[in-house]
mmCIF file of C-alpha atoms in Angstrom:
data_model
loop_
_atom_site.group_PDB
_atom_site.id
_atom_site.type_symbol
_atom_site.label_atom_id
_atom_site.label_comp_id
_atom_site.label_asym_id
_atom_site.label_seq_id
_atom_site.Cartn_x
_atom_site.Cartn_y
_atom_site.Cartn_z
ATOM 1 C CA MET A 1 97.415 110.950 86.440
ATOM 2 C CA ASN A 2 95.338 107.801 86.274
ATOM 3 C CA GLU A 3 92.074 109.927 86.032
ATOM 4 C CA LYS A 4 89.947 106.975 85.756
ATOM 5 C CA LEU A 5 91.079 105.425 88.847
ATOM 6 C CA TRP A 6 90.841 108.733 90.780
ATOM 7 C CA LYS A 7 87.125 109.207 89.412
ATOM 8 C CA LEU A 8 86.111 105.666 90.200
ATOM 9 C CA HIS A 9 87.616 105.619 93.694
ATOM 10 C CA PHE A 10 88.124 109.249 94.944
ATOM 11 C CA PRO A 11 85.633 111.129 92.813
ATOM 12 C CA ALA A 12 85.796 114.256 95.053
ATOM 13 C CA PHE A 13 89.432 114.774 94.105
ATOM 14 C CA ILE A 14 88.587 114.883 90.578
ATOM 15 C CA GLY A 15 85.684 117.416 91.373
ATOM 16 C CA SER A 16 87.892 119.626 93.381
ATOM 17 C CA ALA A 17 88.946 122.946 91.689
ATOM 18 C CA ASP A 18 91.957 123.160 94.047
ATOM 19 C CA LYS A 19 95.175 123.332 92.157
ATOM 20 C CA VAL A 20 97.064 121.970 94.897
ATOM 21 C CA ILE A 21 94.839 118.825 94.663
ATOM 22 C CA LYS A 22 95.692 118.605 91.028
ATOM 23 C CA GLN A 23 99.349 118.467 92.027
ATOM 24 C CA LEU A 24 98.708 115.683 94.505
ATOM 25 C CA MET A 25 97.096 113.599 92.042
ATOM 26 C CA ASP A 26 99.858 114.272 89.458
ATOM 27 C CA SER A 27 102.519 113.108 92.063
ATOM 28 C CA ALA A 28 100.805 110.071 93.228
ATOM 29 C CA VAL A 29 102.311 106.652 92.145
ATOM 30 C CA LEU A 30 100.262 103.779 91.488
ATOM 31 C CA VAL A 31 101.620 100.728 93.283
ATOM 32 C CA ASN A 32 100.529 97.103 92.828
ATOM 33 C CA LEU A 33 101.575 94.511 95.717
ATOM 34 C CA PRO A 34 101.044 90.844 95.716
ATOM 35 C CA ALA A 35 99.135 88.898 98.581
ATOM 36 C CA ARG A 36 101.085 88.391 101.821
ATOM 37 C CA GLN A 37 103.660 91.099 101.284
ATOM 38 C CA GLN A 38 104.721 93.142 104.185
ATOM 39 C CA VAL A 39 103.638 96.977 103.712
ATOM 40 C CA PHE A 40 105.363 98.276 107.100
ATOM 41 C CA TYR A 41 106.769 97.055 110.284
ATOM 42 C CA PRO A 42 107.609 98.442 113.604
ATOM 43 C CA GLY A 43 110.181 101.267 113.311
ATOM 44 C CA LYS A 44 110.025 101.734 109.532
ATOM 45 C CA VAL A 45 109.914 105.348 108.328
ATOM 46 C CA CYS A 46 106.691 106.566 106.936
ATOM 47 C CA ASP A 47 107.423 108.136 103.568
ATOM 48 C CA HIS A 48 104.017 107.796 101.588
ATOM 49 C CA TYR A 49 100.481 108.583 102.137
ATOM 50 C CA LEU A 50 98.586 105.751 100.786
ATOM 51 C CA LEU A 51 94.935 105.691 99.132
ATOM 52 C CA MET A 52 93.579 102.378 98.704
ATOM 53 C CA LEU A 53 92.098 101.339 95.402
ATOM 54 C CA SER A 54 91.480 97.683 95.611
ATOM 55 C CA GLY A 55 92.437 94.774 97.920
ATOM 56 C CA SER A 56 92.917 94.486 101.654
ATOM 57 C CA ILE A 57 95.718 95.314 104.204
ATOM 58 C CA LYS A 58 95.831 94.238 107.793
ATOM 59 C CA ALA A 59 97.244 96.223 110.314
ATOM 60 C CA GLN A 60 98.221 94.221 113.359
ATOM 61 C CA ILE A 61 100.418 94.213 116.659
ATOM 62 C CA ILE A 62 102.259 91.343 118.313
ATOM 63 C CA ALA A 63 101.637 90.742 121.952
ATOM 64 C CA GLU A 64 104.214 89.585 124.282
ATOM 65 C CA ASP A 65 103.075 86.083 124.369
ATOM 66 C CA GLY A 66 103.303 86.046 120.483
ATOM 67 C CA ARG A 67 99.651 86.469 119.594
ATOM 68 C CA GLU A 68 98.730 88.554 116.471
ATOM 69 C CA ILE A 69 96.176 91.091 117.439
ATOM 70 C CA LEU A 70 94.408 92.700 114.648
ATOM 71 C CA LEU A 71 94.096 96.433 114.755
ATOM 72 C CA TYR A 72 92.127 97.052 111.476
ATOM 73 C CA HIS A 73 91.692 96.319 107.723
ATOM 74 C CA VAL A 74 92.550 99.087 105.025
ATOM 75 C CA LEU A 75 90.010 98.436 102.078
ATOM 76 C CA ALA A 76 89.250 100.317 98.856
ATOM 77 C CA GLY A 77 88.454 103.809 99.268
ATOM 78 C CA ASP A 78 90.323 103.886 102.638
ATOM 79 C CA SER A 79 93.347 105.579 104.054
ATOM 80 C CA CYS A 80 95.453 104.008 106.628
ATOM 81 C CA VAL A 81 95.076 105.382 109.994
ATOM 82 C CA LEU A 82 98.733 104.314 111.117
ATOM 83 C CA THR A 83 100.197 105.953 107.952
ATOM 84 C CA THR A 84 98.252 109.263 108.682
ATOM 85 C CA SER A 85 99.268 109.257 112.309
ATOM 86 C CA CYS A 86 102.862 108.814 111.550
ATOM 87 C CA LEU A 87 102.898 111.343 108.743
ATOM 88 C CA LEU A 88 101.171 113.897 111.193
ATOM 89 C CA GLY A 89 103.464 113.132 114.242
ATOM 90 C CA ASP A 90 106.582 112.548 112.203
ATOM 91 C CA ASN A 91 106.913 109.225 113.797
ATOM 92 C CA ASN A 92 107.816 105.695 112.677
ATOM 93 C CA TYR A 93 105.322 102.897 112.436
ATOM 94 C CA PRO A 94 104.377 101.232 115.713
ATOM 95 C CA ALA A 95 102.787 98.179 114.228
ATOM 96 C CA GLU A 96 103.096 96.046 111.134
ATOM 97 C CA GLY A 97 100.973 95.702 108.062
ATOM 98 C CA TYR A 98 100.435 92.901 105.395
ATOM 99 C CA THR A 99 98.520 92.654 102.238
ATOM 100 C CA GLU A 100 95.859 90.082 102.571
ATOM 101 C CA THR A 101 95.203 90.033 98.865
ATOM 102 C CA GLU A 102 96.689 91.589 95.803
ATOM 103 C CA VAL A 103 96.504 95.337 96.462
ATOM 104 C CA SER A 104 96.487 98.476 94.278
ATOM 105 C CA ALA A 105 96.975 101.807 95.723
ATOM 106 C CA PHE A 106 97.979 105.459 95.099
ATOM 107 C CA ALA A 107 101.218 106.406 97.182
ATOM 108 C CA VAL A 108 101.598 110.132 97.685
ATOM 109 C CA PRO A 109 105.250 111.310 98.759
ATOM 110 C CA ALA A 110 105.392 112.657 102.393
ATOM 111 C CA HIS A 111 106.501 116.008 101.267
ATOM 112 C CA ILE A 112 103.495 116.405 98.793
ATOM 113 C CA PHE A 113 101.238 115.335 101.515
ATOM 114 C CA HIS A 114 102.434 118.004 104.040
ATOM 115 C CA ARG A 115 102.269 120.696 101.427
ATOM 116 C CA CYS A 116 98.601 119.757 100.443
ATOM 117 C CA LEU A 117 97.795 119.611 104.305
ATOM 118 C CA GLU A 118 99.036 123.136 104.789
ATOM 119 C CA GLN A 119 97.578 124.808 101.687
ATOM 120 C CA SER A 120 94.402 122.873 100.803
ATOM 121 C CA THR A 121 91.336 123.025 102.989
ATOM 122 C CA PHE A 122 89.824 120.262 101.071
ATOM 123 C CA PHE A 123 92.587 117.952 101.593
ATOM 124 C CA ARG A 124 92.800 118.918 105.446
ATOM 125 C CA GLU A 125 89.116 118.228 105.749
ATOM 126 C CA PHE A 126 89.574 114.778 103.815
ATOM 127 C CA VAL A 127 92.542 113.565 105.894
ATOM 128 C CA PHE A 128 91.120 114.471 109.313
ATOM 129 C CA ARG A 129 87.479 113.089 108.553
ATOM 130 C CA ASN A 130 89.001 109.746 107.407
ATOM 131 C CA PHE A 131 91.514 109.690 110.330
ATOM 132 C CA SER A 132 88.766 110.350 112.717
ATOM 133 C CA LYS A 133 86.619 107.726 111.425
ATOM 134 C CA ARG A 134 89.189 105.117 111.158
ATOM 135 C CA LEU A 135 90.404 105.835 114.677
ATOM 136 C CA ALA A 136 86.865 105.601 116.084
ATOM 137 C CA ASP A 137 86.708 102.099 114.333
ATOM 138 C CA VAL A 138 89.951 101.027 116.104
ATOM 139 C CA ILE A 139 88.906 102.299 119.495
ATOM 140 C CA LYS A 140 85.491 100.283 119.037
ATOM 141 C CA ARG A 141 87.446 97.026 117.970
ATOM 142 C CA MET A 142 89.821 97.379 120.993
ATOM 143 C CA GLU A 143 86.718 97.835 123.266
ATOM 144 C CA SER A 144 84.822 94.784 121.674
ATOM 145 C CA ILE A 145 88.193 92.748 122.352
ATOM 146 C CA SER A 146 88.618 93.631 125.853
ATOM 147 C CA THR A 147 85.016 93.248 126.985
ATOM 148 C CA GLY A 148 82.738 90.275 127.004
ATOM 149 C CA THR A 149 83.352 86.346 127.284
ATOM 150 C CA VAL A 150 85.131 84.652 124.456
ATOM 151 C CA ASP A 151 81.604 82.989 123.519
ATOM 152 C CA GLN A 152 80.009 86.433 123.177
ATOM 153 C CA LYS A 153 82.784 87.772 121.068
ATOM 154 C CA LEU A 154 82.875 84.734 118.885
ATOM 155 C CA ALA A 155 79.082 84.827 118.596
ATOM 156 C CA LYS A 156 79.066 88.555 117.819
ATOM 157 C CA LEU A 157 81.767 87.766 114.902
ATOM 158 C CA LEU A 158 79.912 84.925 113.426
ATOM 159 C CA LEU A 159 76.683 86.945 113.397
ATOM 160 C CA ALA A 160 78.303 90.033 111.937
ATOM 161 C CA SER A 161 78.261 88.861 108.196
ATOM 162 C CA GLY A 162 74.571 88.132 108.340
ATOM 163 C CA GLU A 163 75.288 84.919 106.263
ATOM 164 C CA LYS A 164 74.621 81.249 107.336
ATOM 165 C CA SER A 165 78.091 80.508 105.956
ATOM 166 C CA LEU A 166 81.477 82.206 106.782
ATOM 167 C CA TYR A 167 84.544 81.419 105.000
ATOM 168 C CA LYS A 168 87.360 81.984 107.451
ATOM 169 C CA THR A 169 89.906 79.716 109.159
ATOM 170 C CA HIS A 170 89.950 79.432 112.981
ATOM 171 C CA ASN A 171 93.380 81.410 112.733
ATOM 172 C CA GLU A 172 91.793 84.134 111.030
ATOM 173 C CA LEU A 173 88.964 84.398 113.476
ATOM 174 C CA ALA A 174 91.522 84.140 116.461
ATOM 175 C CA LEU A 175 93.442 87.217 114.997
ATOM 176 C CA GLU A 176 90.241 89.120 114.605
ATOM 177 C CA LEU A 177 89.263 88.423 118.265
ATOM 178 C CA GLY A 178 92.927 88.903 119.717
ATOM 179 C CA THR A 179 93.134 85.405 121.000
ATOM 180 C CA ALA A 180 94.738 82.033 120.255
ATOM 181 C CA ARG A 181 93.787 79.680 117.444
ATOM 182 C CA GLU A 182 93.259 76.988 119.988
ATOM 183 C CA VAL A 183 90.739 78.993 121.993
ATOM 184 C CA VAL A 184 88.668 79.599 118.991
ATOM 185 C CA SER A 185 88.827 76.043 117.804
ATOM 186 C CA ARG A 186 87.776 74.714 121.257
ATOM 187 C CA HIS A 187 84.718 77.114 121.589
ATOM 188 C CA LEU A 188 83.659 76.395 117.798
ATOM 189 C CA LYS A 189 83.767 72.625 118.331
ATOM 190 C CA ARG A 190 81.710 73.131 121.458
ATOM 191 C CA PHE A 191 79.289 75.122 119.375
ATOM 192 C CA GLU A 192 79.208 72.351 116.712
ATOM 193 C CA SER A 193 78.279 69.944 119.537
ATOM 194 C CA TYR A 194 75.291 71.881 120.484
ATOM 195 C CA GLY A 195 74.127 71.827 116.794
ATOM 196 C CA TRP A 196 74.730 75.389 116.410
ATOM 197 C CA LEU A 197 76.938 75.237 113.328
ATOM 198 C CA ILE A 198 78.780 72.855 111.224
ATOM 199 C CA LEU A 199 82.641 73.007 110.981
ATOM 200 C CA SER A 200 84.381 72.583 107.552
ATOM 201 C CA ARG A 201 87.911 73.002 106.245
ATOM 202 C CA GLY A 202 88.342 76.817 105.890
ATOM 203 C CA SER A 203 84.653 77.545 106.579
ATOM 204 C CA ILE A 204 81.743 77.386 109.094
ATOM 205 C CA GLN A 205 78.390 76.211 107.696
ATOM 206 C CA ASN A 206 74.704 76.307 108.913
ATOM 207 C CA ILE A 207 75.221 79.027 111.576
ATOM 208 C CA ASN A 208 72.401 79.244 114.002
ATOM 209 C CA PHE A 209 71.481 82.847 114.372
ATOM 210 C CA GLU A 210 68.899 82.286 117.033
ATOM 211 C CA ALA A 211 71.295 80.144 119.404
ATOM 212 C CA LEU A 212 74.100 82.680 119.010
ATOM 213 C CA ASN A 213 71.975 85.699 119.653
ATOM 214 C CA LYS A 214 70.832 84.227 122.899
ATOM 215 C CA ILE A 215 74.506 84.158 123.969
ATOM 216 C CA LEU A 216 74.572 87.937 123.423
ATOM 217 C CA ASP A 217 71.263 88.490 125.149
ATOM 218 C CA SER A 218 72.144 86.408 128.287
ATOM 219 C CA GLY A 219 75.436 88.275 129.060
ATOM 220 C CA ASN A 220 76.736 84.984 130.416
ATOM 221 C CA ARG A 221 77.354 81.323 129.407
ATOM 222 C CA GLN A 222 74.526 79.829 131.092
ATOM 223 C CA TYR A 223 72.481 78.625 128.231
#
C-alpha cells in the first residue's frame, strides 16, 4: 500500500476510517515517469486518477498558429484537473500533458475512482475541493493571459518568484505567457537595455523590482 508515501503526501487518507478509502489505497499503483515523457494527449482515454507524489507535469494546448499555451502545472500533493474532469464526464483528454521532471504518482484505476466517489463522503469532498481549486487557478491564469500588455504580463511573471534571479529560458516564459518566444526575447532585451535586468543563458539576473512594479502600476507602457 506504500503507507509511508500516503502518510507523507496524503496524510488525510491514512487518517480516514472509511473502509472504501482503504480499498482505494490498496488499489493505487505507484508509477515513476522520466522527464519529458508524454502523459496524455488529445483524444486519449482517461483510465486512471492521478495523485502526484513528486515532480511536475505541465498541461497545455496547442493554438492554431502552433504556439504552446500552458494551462497549469501538476505538482506534489495535487490531482490533475483535466483528469478529474474527464473521469467525471466520461470524456477523453482535450489537451496534452508532459512530465517536466522525473515524476512519481499514485494511479488509481477509473472503476475504483467511481466506486469511491459514490460510496465515500470523504473522497467526494477531497475530489471536488481539489477540482474546484485547480479549476479556479486555470481560470485565473487564462484571465491573466488575455488581459494586459505583454510588458505587464512579463513584469508580473518576473516579479512572481520574489527572487532577483530567475532560472527559466525564454521559451519557458513564452509558454507560461501564451505567446511566442521571439516576443518574450524582444521585450526582455528591451528591459535589459533599460538596465532593469541582465540576460544570461537559461537565466535572468539582477531583476529590478522597483522598475518592473512601475509597469504594473502605470497600466500602460509610458515609462
